[in-house]
XYZ file of C-alpha atoms in Angstrom:
734
model
C 123.980 111.028 59.743
C 125.744 112.106 56.543
C 125.305 115.876 56.409
C 127.555 118.471 54.756
C 129.360 120.544 57.461
C 128.654 123.738 55.534
C 124.948 123.005 55.114
C 124.665 122.151 58.808
C 126.198 125.504 59.789
C 123.855 127.365 57.418
C 120.807 125.476 58.760
C 121.856 126.240 62.316
C 122.303 129.955 61.606
C 118.929 130.128 59.852
C 117.319 128.300 62.761
C 118.669 130.899 65.182
C 117.050 133.643 63.082
C 113.590 132.022 63.141
C 111.106 132.872 65.910
C 111.472 130.272 68.695
C 107.782 129.669 69.300
C 106.912 133.347 69.933
C 106.548 132.648 73.655
C 104.027 129.881 73.065
C 103.744 126.960 75.476
C 104.704 123.454 74.411
C 101.033 122.551 74.142
C 100.325 125.512 71.868
C 103.316 124.689 69.660
C 102.244 121.073 69.424
C 98.672 122.046 68.538
C 99.929 124.377 65.792
C 102.177 121.625 64.410
C 99.262 119.177 64.328
C 96.975 121.658 62.576
C 99.282 122.645 59.746
C 102.490 120.600 60.060
C 104.190 123.915 60.872
C 107.975 123.454 60.647
C 108.761 126.423 62.896
C 106.646 124.953 65.713
C 108.389 121.604 65.389
C 111.812 123.267 65.331
C 110.932 125.273 68.452
C 109.952 122.089 70.302
C 113.198 120.360 69.339
C 115.364 123.317 70.407
C 113.406 123.815 73.640
C 113.942 120.229 74.826
C 117.196 119.327 73.063
C 119.455 119.654 76.107
C 117.162 117.619 78.350
C 116.759 114.815 75.807
C 120.481 114.809 75.053
C 121.299 114.562 78.766
C 118.999 111.558 79.227
C 120.543 109.770 76.247
C 124.118 110.677 77.112
C 123.851 109.439 80.707
C 123.112 105.955 79.368
C 124.983 105.788 76.068
C 128.251 106.673 74.387
C 128.320 109.742 72.170
C 127.549 108.016 68.869
C 124.653 105.948 70.214
C 123.315 108.973 72.097
C 123.045 110.838 68.776
C 120.939 108.032 67.320
C 118.698 107.883 70.393
C 118.331 111.687 70.379
C 117.178 111.743 66.768
C 114.869 108.726 67.224
C 113.167 110.440 70.194
C 112.087 113.407 68.106
C 111.076 111.205 65.169
C 108.782 109.365 67.590
C 107.390 112.779 68.602
C 106.491 113.486 64.964
C 104.835 110.084 64.566
C 102.922 110.186 67.874
C 102.232 113.927 68.158
C 98.475 113.389 68.358
C 98.875 111.233 71.481
C 101.170 113.585 73.428
C 99.494 115.330 76.418
C 99.507 119.066 75.630
C 100.401 120.067 79.202
C 103.152 117.442 79.596
C 105.269 117.504 76.425
C 108.577 117.693 78.328
C 107.628 114.825 80.629
C 106.523 112.727 77.633
C 109.776 113.409 75.789
C 111.760 112.471 78.898
C 109.968 109.126 79.035
C 110.483 108.418 75.330
C 114.152 109.452 75.463
C 114.837 107.164 78.398
C 112.937 104.262 76.830
C 114.837 104.760 73.561
C 118.218 104.957 75.303
C 117.519 101.887 77.444
C 116.465 99.950 74.348
C 119.589 100.930 72.417
C 121.809 100.189 75.403
C 120.329 96.682 75.667
C 120.831 96.106 71.939
C 124.443 97.240 72.162
C 125.047 94.933 75.125
C 123.680 91.974 73.180
C 126.019 92.775 70.309
C 128.964 92.768 72.703
C 129.739 96.434 72.280
C 131.327 98.437 75.087
C 129.812 101.788 75.931
C 133.229 103.369 76.233
C 134.115 102.758 72.568
C 133.808 106.052 70.712
C 135.170 106.293 67.174
C 135.607 109.530 65.187
C 133.653 111.606 67.687
C 132.453 114.706 65.814
C 131.880 116.839 68.924
C 133.762 117.336 72.223
C 132.927 114.646 74.752
C 130.920 115.332 77.854
C 133.290 116.005 80.764
C 133.831 113.050 83.098
C 131.472 113.364 86.018
C 132.699 111.694 89.158
C 129.175 110.913 90.304
C 127.902 109.638 86.931
C 126.654 106.457 88.591
C 124.710 108.558 91.096
C 123.104 110.480 88.236
C 122.002 107.221 86.631
C 120.456 105.953 89.859
C 118.622 109.247 90.374
C 117.484 109.111 86.734
C 116.142 105.597 87.270
C 114.146 106.620 90.319
C 112.879 109.736 88.532
C 111.474 107.536 85.760
C 109.419 105.679 88.379
C 107.741 108.741 89.861
C 104.053 109.395 89.122
C 103.677 111.725 86.118
C 102.435 114.723 88.116
C 105.626 114.646 90.211
C 108.036 113.751 87.443
C 106.735 116.527 85.180
C 107.753 119.349 87.539
C 111.207 117.807 88.131
C 111.820 117.554 84.387
C 110.821 121.170 83.805
C 112.463 122.791 86.839
C 115.501 120.606 87.588
C 116.402 119.149 84.191
C 115.371 122.053 81.954
C 116.037 124.836 84.448
C 112.643 126.537 84.163
C 111.421 128.906 86.816
C 108.405 127.778 88.791
C 106.355 130.492 87.137
C 107.289 129.250 83.667
C 106.649 125.628 84.662
C 103.224 126.595 86.018
C 102.376 128.169 82.657
C 103.454 125.034 80.785
C 101.476 122.746 83.081
C 98.438 124.999 83.369
C 98.431 124.931 87.192
C 99.079 127.530 89.941
C 102.688 128.373 90.778
C 102.069 127.256 94.352
C 101.118 123.790 93.120
C 104.383 123.576 91.209
C 106.330 124.479 94.351
C 104.553 121.910 96.529
C 104.849 119.163 93.925
C 108.520 119.875 93.362
C 109.248 119.777 97.073
C 107.307 116.555 97.501
C 108.914 114.924 94.452
C 112.424 115.686 95.706
C 111.541 114.307 99.139
C 110.200 111.067 97.628
C 113.321 110.694 95.495
C 115.570 111.248 98.515
C 113.664 108.605 100.481
C 113.799 106.057 97.659
C 117.492 106.704 97.104
C 118.125 106.135 100.816
C 116.525 102.705 100.451
C 119.132 101.977 97.783
C 122.011 103.055 100.009
C 122.371 106.586 98.563
C 121.814 109.059 101.409
C 121.309 112.619 100.136
C 118.932 115.423 101.056
C 116.062 116.544 98.856
C 118.038 119.707 98.063
C 120.971 117.585 96.945
C 118.665 115.711 94.570
C 118.036 118.981 92.770
C 121.794 119.629 92.685
C 122.443 116.236 91.050
C 119.944 117.021 88.290
C 121.352 120.517 87.852
C 124.853 119.065 87.481
C 123.564 116.568 84.949
C 121.827 119.202 82.835
C 124.794 121.576 83.006
C 127.406 118.955 82.114
C 126.752 119.036 78.389
C 124.347 120.524 75.851
C 123.192 118.907 72.638
C 125.651 119.413 69.741
C 124.331 122.214 67.477
C 124.937 120.154 64.331
C 122.870 117.302 65.781
C 120.006 119.640 66.693
C 119.975 121.174 63.206
C 120.061 117.836 61.388
C 117.332 116.448 63.678
C 115.074 119.432 62.927
C 115.603 118.870 59.204
C 114.948 115.128 59.383
C 111.885 115.527 61.612
C 110.452 118.181 59.267
C 110.947 115.923 56.249
C 109.282 113.056 58.106
C 106.327 115.284 58.974
C 106.039 116.173 55.272
C 106.243 112.530 54.219
C 109.616 113.031 52.513
C 111.987 111.206 54.876
C 112.698 108.250 52.569
C 116.464 107.793 52.314
C 117.157 110.588 54.826
C 116.900 108.624 58.066
C 119.723 106.139 58.675
C 118.754 102.473 58.839
C 119.806 102.264 62.483
C 117.760 105.282 63.569
C 114.776 104.097 61.520
C 114.907 100.659 63.139
C 115.256 102.202 66.599
C 112.292 104.506 65.969
C 110.095 101.645 64.767
C 111.122 99.512 67.727
C 110.135 102.185 70.233
C 106.850 102.825 68.418
C 106.036 99.127 68.543
C 106.733 98.947 72.281
C 104.518 101.994 72.790
C 101.780 100.399 70.710
C 101.886 97.137 72.678
C 101.794 99.091 75.954
C 98.841 101.014 74.610
C 97.040 97.793 73.703
C 97.737 96.351 77.158
C 96.219 99.487 78.571
C 93.171 99.075 76.349
C 92.669 95.436 77.359
C 90.767 96.429 80.464
C 88.382 98.562 78.423
C 88.042 95.794 75.852
C 87.225 93.333 78.625
C 84.352 95.514 79.724
C 83.039 95.624 76.170
C 83.374 91.906 75.623
C 81.635 91.059 78.856
C 78.886 93.574 78.208
C 78.208 91.734 74.959
C 77.359 88.609 76.966
C 75.268 90.492 79.481
C 77.665 89.818 82.350
C 79.185 92.322 84.778
C 82.949 91.956 85.184
C 84.869 93.294 88.148
C 88.449 92.078 88.276
C 89.552 94.149 91.194
C 87.073 95.478 93.719
C 87.263 99.081 94.857
C 85.601 99.886 98.173
C 82.877 102.496 98.448
C 84.077 103.488 101.891
C 81.970 101.113 103.946
C 82.081 97.406 104.549
C 78.734 95.692 104.099
C 78.240 93.408 107.053
C 75.906 90.448 107.074
C 73.996 89.574 110.250
C 76.197 87.693 112.676
C 75.251 84.067 113.241
C 76.690 82.434 116.334
C 78.675 79.305 115.611
C 79.385 76.424 117.984
C 82.750 76.593 119.750
C 85.377 74.652 117.784
C 88.067 72.505 119.422
C 91.278 74.379 120.304
C 93.333 72.660 117.581
C 90.750 73.527 114.954
C 90.563 77.123 116.195
C 94.334 77.491 115.805
C 94.179 76.055 112.289
C 91.418 78.495 111.402
C 93.432 81.375 112.915
C 96.395 80.507 110.702
C 94.151 80.861 107.667
C 92.823 84.270 108.662
C 94.169 87.128 106.605
C 96.913 89.161 108.286
C 97.165 92.810 107.275
C 100.557 94.514 107.519
C 99.563 98.105 108.321
C 101.962 100.975 107.737
C 102.596 104.114 109.770
C 99.620 106.407 110.234
C 99.680 109.664 108.254
C 97.054 112.337 109.054
C 94.812 109.676 110.556
C 95.044 107.318 107.588
C 96.797 103.961 107.247
C 97.161 101.587 104.344
C 98.055 97.930 104.674
C 98.715 94.889 102.553
C 97.551 91.322 103.016
C 97.564 88.011 101.152
C 94.390 86.302 99.993
C 93.429 82.936 101.448
C 96.914 81.589 102.135
C 100.422 82.721 103.042
C 102.367 79.861 101.479
C 102.167 79.207 97.735
C 103.838 76.881 95.258
C 105.413 77.692 91.893
C 102.719 77.853 89.232
C 100.073 79.364 91.494
C 98.899 82.975 91.620
C 99.064 84.949 94.851
C 96.353 87.470 95.662
C 97.576 90.759 97.165
C 94.967 92.971 98.821
C 95.750 96.615 99.570
C 93.534 98.084 102.296
C 92.851 101.540 103.719
C 91.866 102.447 107.310
C 90.528 105.803 108.468
C 91.455 106.375 112.130
C 90.475 110.035 112.007
C 87.227 111.859 112.714
C 86.472 113.091 109.200
C 85.645 111.411 105.922
C 88.786 110.954 103.807
C 88.655 111.198 99.994
C 90.849 109.065 97.780
C 91.176 108.553 94.038
C 91.420 105.385 92.019
C 92.286 104.674 88.403
C 90.419 102.484 85.865
C 87.223 100.558 86.309
C 88.659 97.996 88.709
C 90.732 100.148 91.054
C 94.089 98.562 90.315
C 95.538 101.101 87.844
C 97.888 102.898 90.253
C 99.111 99.690 91.847
C 99.597 97.808 88.564
C 101.698 100.687 87.258
C 103.682 100.790 90.508
C 104.423 97.208 91.664
C 105.283 96.677 95.342
C 108.822 96.624 96.660
C 109.729 92.928 97.010
C 112.933 91.738 98.671
C 114.373 88.316 99.427
C 114.942 87.090 102.993
C 118.463 88.568 102.903
C 117.246 91.963 101.705
C 118.037 91.763 97.989
C 115.466 93.617 95.832
C 113.428 91.617 93.299
C 112.205 93.526 90.249
C 108.559 93.132 89.236
C 107.627 94.307 85.744
C 104.791 96.838 85.737
C 101.539 96.636 83.822
C 99.899 99.654 82.157
C 96.109 99.332 82.193
C 93.525 101.812 80.924
C 92.769 104.746 83.260
C 89.483 106.352 84.233
C 89.987 108.606 87.277
C 87.129 108.648 89.761
C 86.646 109.651 93.366
C 85.742 107.677 96.463
C 85.806 108.305 100.188
C 86.047 106.336 103.418
C 84.106 107.171 106.570
C 85.752 107.643 110.011
C 86.540 104.398 111.811
C 86.118 102.287 108.669
C 88.391 99.913 106.742
C 88.058 98.983 103.087
C 89.842 97.206 100.245
C 91.563 99.594 97.874
C 92.296 96.887 95.329
C 92.930 93.190 94.782
C 95.904 92.240 92.615
C 97.164 88.983 91.122
C 100.878 88.117 91.304
C 101.927 85.121 89.209
C 104.522 82.843 90.846
C 106.936 81.134 88.479
C 110.181 79.170 88.553
C 113.487 81.047 88.417
C 114.276 79.132 85.210
C 111.501 81.120 83.494
C 113.064 84.489 84.431
C 114.034 85.320 80.847
C 110.332 85.571 79.945
C 110.176 88.767 82.038
C 106.379 88.835 82.170
C 104.406 91.577 83.860
C 103.398 91.126 87.483
C 105.305 87.864 87.856
C 107.599 86.843 90.730
C 110.336 84.389 89.750
C 111.994 82.090 92.275
C 111.285 80.349 95.575
C 111.866 81.129 99.232
C 110.583 83.772 101.631
C 109.954 87.272 100.306
C 108.968 90.551 101.944
C 106.310 92.594 100.146
C 105.610 96.274 100.810
C 104.063 99.242 98.999
C 106.083 102.441 99.392
C 104.976 106.020 98.802
C 101.385 105.309 97.752
C 99.690 108.518 96.572
C 96.016 107.597 96.358
C 94.556 109.643 99.210
C 93.456 113.086 98.026
C 91.247 114.772 95.480
C 90.132 112.608 92.548
C 92.041 114.524 89.846
C 94.842 113.321 87.575
C 97.155 116.058 88.918
C 96.433 115.481 92.598
C 99.358 114.391 94.700
C 97.524 113.615 97.930
C 99.182 112.076 100.955
C 102.131 109.746 100.582
C 101.667 106.605 102.666
C 103.488 103.301 103.028
C 102.121 99.870 103.931
C 103.697 97.516 106.426
C 105.936 94.647 105.330
C 104.285 91.324 104.537
C 105.961 87.908 104.276
C 105.194 85.689 101.277
C 106.605 82.172 100.982
C 106.909 80.355 97.633
C 107.802 76.665 97.487
C 108.675 74.355 94.616
C 105.704 72.451 93.214
C 105.656 68.827 94.362
C 104.573 66.864 91.292
C 105.474 63.476 92.788
C 102.748 62.955 95.325
C 102.579 59.483 96.941
C 99.807 57.241 95.751
C 97.538 56.132 98.571
C 95.396 53.068 98.035
C 91.771 53.751 98.853
C 90.287 50.799 100.728
C 86.776 52.087 100.050
C 87.300 52.183 96.295
C 84.538 50.322 94.530
C 85.398 47.710 91.896
C 85.190 48.898 88.315
C 82.031 47.794 86.559
C 82.269 47.458 82.806
C 79.637 49.403 80.928
C 77.520 47.536 78.388
C 78.498 48.016 74.758
C 76.423 50.764 73.162
C 74.710 50.298 69.803
C 76.953 50.695 66.784
C 75.256 53.883 65.649
C 76.002 55.607 68.918
C 79.662 54.506 68.956
C 80.270 56.548 65.839
C 78.680 59.699 67.230
C 80.923 62.718 67.102
C 82.304 64.104 70.363
C 80.787 67.588 70.258
C 82.929 68.714 73.167
C 86.044 68.581 71.002
C 84.724 71.064 68.445
C 86.647 74.336 68.703
C 85.385 77.759 67.594
C 86.062 78.379 63.854
C 88.859 80.824 64.698
C 90.579 78.356 67.030
C 90.770 78.364 70.810
C 90.583 82.022 71.933
C 92.783 83.527 74.621
C 90.418 83.758 77.569
C 91.323 86.880 79.539
C 89.230 85.911 82.555
C 90.432 83.020 84.689
C 88.077 80.007 84.460
C 85.577 79.877 87.293
C 86.363 83.444 88.409
C 85.819 87.035 87.366
C 89.490 87.890 87.640
C 91.675 88.921 84.729
C 94.462 86.362 84.435
C 97.980 87.817 84.476
C 99.246 84.913 82.381
C 96.582 85.529 79.756
C 97.373 89.244 79.574
C 101.007 88.367 78.958
C 99.991 85.953 76.202
C 97.925 88.625 74.487
C 100.895 90.993 74.701
C 103.204 88.400 73.148
C 100.803 87.824 70.280
C 100.565 91.559 69.673
C 104.346 91.874 69.697
C 104.682 89.061 67.163
C 102.414 90.699 64.557
C 104.108 93.179 62.187
C 102.501 96.588 62.559
C 101.706 96.832 58.832
C 99.951 93.446 58.866
C 97.789 94.359 61.835
C 96.857 97.691 60.276
C 95.973 95.949 56.977
C 93.585 93.693 58.850
C 91.885 96.632 60.564
C 91.477 98.467 57.245
C 90.011 95.354 55.606
C 87.601 94.756 58.480
C 86.512 98.391 58.149
C 85.767 97.785 54.460
C 83.901 94.535 55.057
C 81.592 96.020 57.695
C 81.457 99.490 56.116
C 82.504 101.247 59.319
C 85.206 103.771 60.119
C 86.981 103.024 63.378
C 88.161 105.977 65.409
C 91.747 105.904 66.684
C 92.924 106.900 70.133
C 92.680 105.257 73.560
C 90.345 103.650 74.226
C 88.968 103.326 70.698
C 87.217 100.877 68.396
C 90.446 100.641 66.405
C 92.463 99.481 69.405
C 89.695 97.135 70.540
C 89.529 95.626 67.048
C 93.260 94.904 67.060
C 93.014 93.234 70.436
C 89.963 91.175 69.442
C 91.857 90.025 66.352
C 94.762 88.512 68.311
C 92.414 87.091 70.964
C 89.953 85.350 68.622
C 91.885 84.696 65.366
C 94.026 81.971 66.934
C 94.306 80.121 63.610
C 96.623 82.916 62.440
C 99.120 82.101 65.201
C 101.401 79.259 66.216
C 100.395 79.486 69.854
C 101.756 82.986 70.660
C 103.769 83.583 67.481
C 102.487 85.084 64.227
C 102.111 82.450 61.475
C 102.743 84.484 58.334
C 101.696 81.736 55.920
C 98.399 80.958 57.655
C 97.664 84.646 58.213
C 98.251 85.486 54.541
C 95.705 82.873 53.456
C 93.139 84.240 55.878
C 93.824 87.805 54.736
C 93.240 86.798 51.099
C 89.877 85.405 52.162
C 89.058 88.660 53.940
C 89.816 90.642 50.788
C 87.205 88.632 48.834
C 84.323 88.990 51.306
C 81.699 91.393 49.904
C 80.273 93.993 52.266
C 76.771 92.970 51.143
C 77.356 89.379 52.273
C 78.834 90.407 55.620
C 75.850 92.682 56.222
C 73.438 89.804 55.496
C 75.259 87.644 58.067
C 75.186 90.478 60.585
C 71.422 90.867 60.216
C 70.935 87.097 60.549
C 73.018 86.991 63.737
C 71.119 90.011 65.052
C 67.780 88.307 64.437
C 68.972 85.012 65.929
C 70.483 86.430 69.121
C 67.856 89.156 69.559
C 70.741 91.560 70.110
C 72.077 94.513 68.159
C 75.608 94.248 66.775
C 77.770 97.348 66.563
C 79.299 100.147 68.618
C 77.916 103.390 69.944
C 79.243 106.567 71.498
C 78.995 106.470 75.294
C 80.570 109.869 75.920
C 82.844 112.436 74.364
C 85.824 110.089 74.147
C 84.174 106.801 75.094
C 82.465 104.037 73.188
C 80.788 100.777 74.023
C 79.779 97.609 72.204
C 76.151 96.854 71.620
C 74.816 93.704 73.292
C 75.591 91.424 70.326
C 79.214 92.525 70.123
C 81.236 94.850 67.874
C 80.778 94.868 64.070
C 84.205 93.356 63.368
C 83.202 90.240 65.337
C 81.132 89.096 62.329
C 83.954 88.846 59.729
C 86.400 87.584 62.373
C 84.019 84.658 62.963
C 83.264 83.996 59.258
C 86.718 84.246 57.655
C 88.153 81.050 59.253
C 85.128 78.922 58.163
C 86.407 76.688 55.333
C 82.883 75.687 54.265
C 82.131 79.279 53.228
C 85.105 79.509 50.886
C 86.401 77.949 47.708
C 90.092 77.945 48.432
C 90.891 81.506 49.499
C 87.818 83.086 47.942
C 84.475 83.674 49.627
C 81.697 81.681 47.900
C 78.373 83.495 47.591
C 76.606 80.213 46.741
C 77.975 78.443 49.814
C 77.152 81.486 51.850
C 73.484 81.244 50.813
C 73.352 77.584 51.832
C 74.756 78.096 55.316
C 72.940 81.371 55.876
C 69.694 79.471 55.287
C 70.786 76.968 57.936
C 71.643 79.723 60.394
C 68.184 81.271 60.022
C 66.590 78.018 61.246
C 68.355 78.168 64.602
C 66.934 79.764 67.737
C 68.525 81.537 70.667
C 67.773 78.466 72.811
C 69.890 76.348 70.459
C 72.791 78.754 70.952
C 72.353 78.745 74.742
C 72.265 74.947 74.764
C 75.589 74.764 72.915
C 77.226 77.466 75.022
C 76.066 75.991 78.344
C 76.487 72.258 77.756
C 78.965 71.757 74.901
C 81.450 74.565 74.475
C 84.464 74.359 76.783
C 86.797 76.677 74.852
C 85.163 80.027 75.622
C 83.745 80.763 72.182
C 81.315 83.620 71.520
C 77.625 83.281 70.681
C 78.560 83.801 67.024
C 80.999 80.885 67.283
C 78.278 78.699 68.816
C 75.865 79.522 65.974
C 78.469 78.736 63.323
C 79.507 75.483 64.986
C 75.892 74.224 65.014
C 75.341 75.427 61.444
C 78.311 73.347 60.227
C 77.078 70.032 61.743
C 75.747 68.210 58.658
C 74.438 65.301 60.768
C 71.735 67.559 62.223
C 70.475 68.835 58.864
C 68.330 66.488 56.773
C 67.733 67.892 53.294
C 68.941 71.225 54.738
C 66.231 71.132 57.402
C 67.457 71.418 60.997
C 66.693 68.350 63.150
C 66.321 70.082 66.497
C 65.197 67.033 68.514
C 68.164 65.035 67.273
C 70.490 67.919 68.126
C 69.098 68.273 71.669
C 69.376 64.514 72.294
C 73.016 64.534 71.172
C 73.800 67.474 73.450
C 72.134 65.787 76.425
C 74.157 62.598 75.813
C 77.257 64.750 75.638
C 76.343 66.394 78.939
C 75.691 63.042 80.628
C 79.263 61.974 79.909
C 80.701 64.911 81.870
C 81.860 64.452 85.485
C 79.399 65.752 88.066
C 81.872 68.392 89.288
C 82.211 69.792 85.781
C 78.441 70.080 85.403
C 77.970 71.931 88.683
C 80.999 74.154 88.118
C 79.658 75.646 84.916
């Protein structure tokens, strides 16, 4: 950070003379900055949270790296100001500062640098703290607290605010701040005890106070950060930000973007499934009562068979009762799995009291809280196993459970993989084999259905999960009842040459199916694949595609979460597989496709959209479903049309869209019926293509068009022959 010492002193003195927010809350300062790019508001935010951010960075990094992380944190604030919760600015900054510091620490470790190396330190070092390791452990556990608990700790213990001031910042009663703070410290003390650090909840506060008092942000750093952030806000930061800080800032922004997309995947799934007229529920949330079917008496089974059936029955590990409520955890249909399989974890709730108990759940499938907070998993000898969290989209809603009832809170999928794959570090994946103990600690889902509700804190019992190596070498057993093979008669020559329709992929390549085949469950592996594709695409390239798709379809996509813009980005990486080498971005292939996109006239795309609309008898587009919500129309979102057309070679001359070719194939498309599309989707397609893909695939089959007239009978006969070749199990399992 090359800054003249004299200019830094002058800037710092001038900063001290400016009004420091005029008593405004963080949310008010942020709103004023967003409205007018007000430099004073930005400066006030930096000064207000400088010590807290500096402490987070300094507890993980050496002085020089901490300076870079400090500056990057506030540059991220400038770039993402519109997404920051107004009532939780401090909590948001804490999270970004920690994420930035952890990222830089990992980079330094890879480069072989030691944290203790400090060269030409411009400011006095932070005094050696004997319990620095304790502070780091407490920091780590703080980062894992739910936001409504972490926010009060950041304000009161790290920034030293009074409870009255914290209540004003958060927009809640002072009593709520006190109760949350007390509860948060108690949870931290309990979690620290599980890690071998036994301290009281009051001592937790003392550790944070010692951390915040052990060193304040260097004045020169604060002044230069305010200047750099202000220039960035004004669009004049070119050449001002060091290459290292710029790279760090972009890296953090990209991680935040990918996390945001992962969160939006759930919402996108709803939209995509709505377009096909199907209802998708990945995780089932109970309504408080278990629907029971009439009991039918069964004949008594032999004792051996009864024992075998008993072994298969689900065992629920219930935790200690709290205010008449218990939660438990159980496995799905089996207790022993092999590497490569996916274990189903079911979290249940039981009301032993005499009154109805309310509880809240996040997102449409009930798994939001649990996906964000994976269970505590330990090996047989008690060693903890880290499970990477997932951040899905959140819609808070309320439920309740009647007295004497049990219900499923959520069903979760845990992928089981070999220890050799550990470096992949995929979300919700357990690596290794052996016996593991699974338990959910400090679950806070029972209470009022509000984002700031703490509710009761309950723990499940401990469940045993066994994972074995996959046995690929199964012995071959000769089947004495096997019938001799009968050679089929040779088919006529014309039929031998018939194309195998089942091998025809969608024009955009094989899409990443987010729902596991044969189920309605979101596949953890597929979510990880989507994330990897998103990470591989340069941000500028992805944004260029969105802008071009906006132009083609003459729509303006709103940003935010969830939003059409985010859904469009996700749909692009899911369906435009031809732009990727499996999960990696193929720059050369993507550039060719982008050139095609740039030549597609809006008029032509609109004509295709209307033809698809007429064919499918469904509207294509998006509509507002609420103040901050949107939904796809039945035929899918508008960007689905160009995403389907751009990969079709027959519509282009090289990398340029051909209007003449477009007329030819559009005329073919208009001859098809919805029944033709259903026939292809039901009996031919095995790759998970959309209805648009099915229409295009049929349209491109020259053998079924004689003098450009569609030969429907010939097409149906070919499809039926294709279907006859399939195994019986595959037909019935459709």
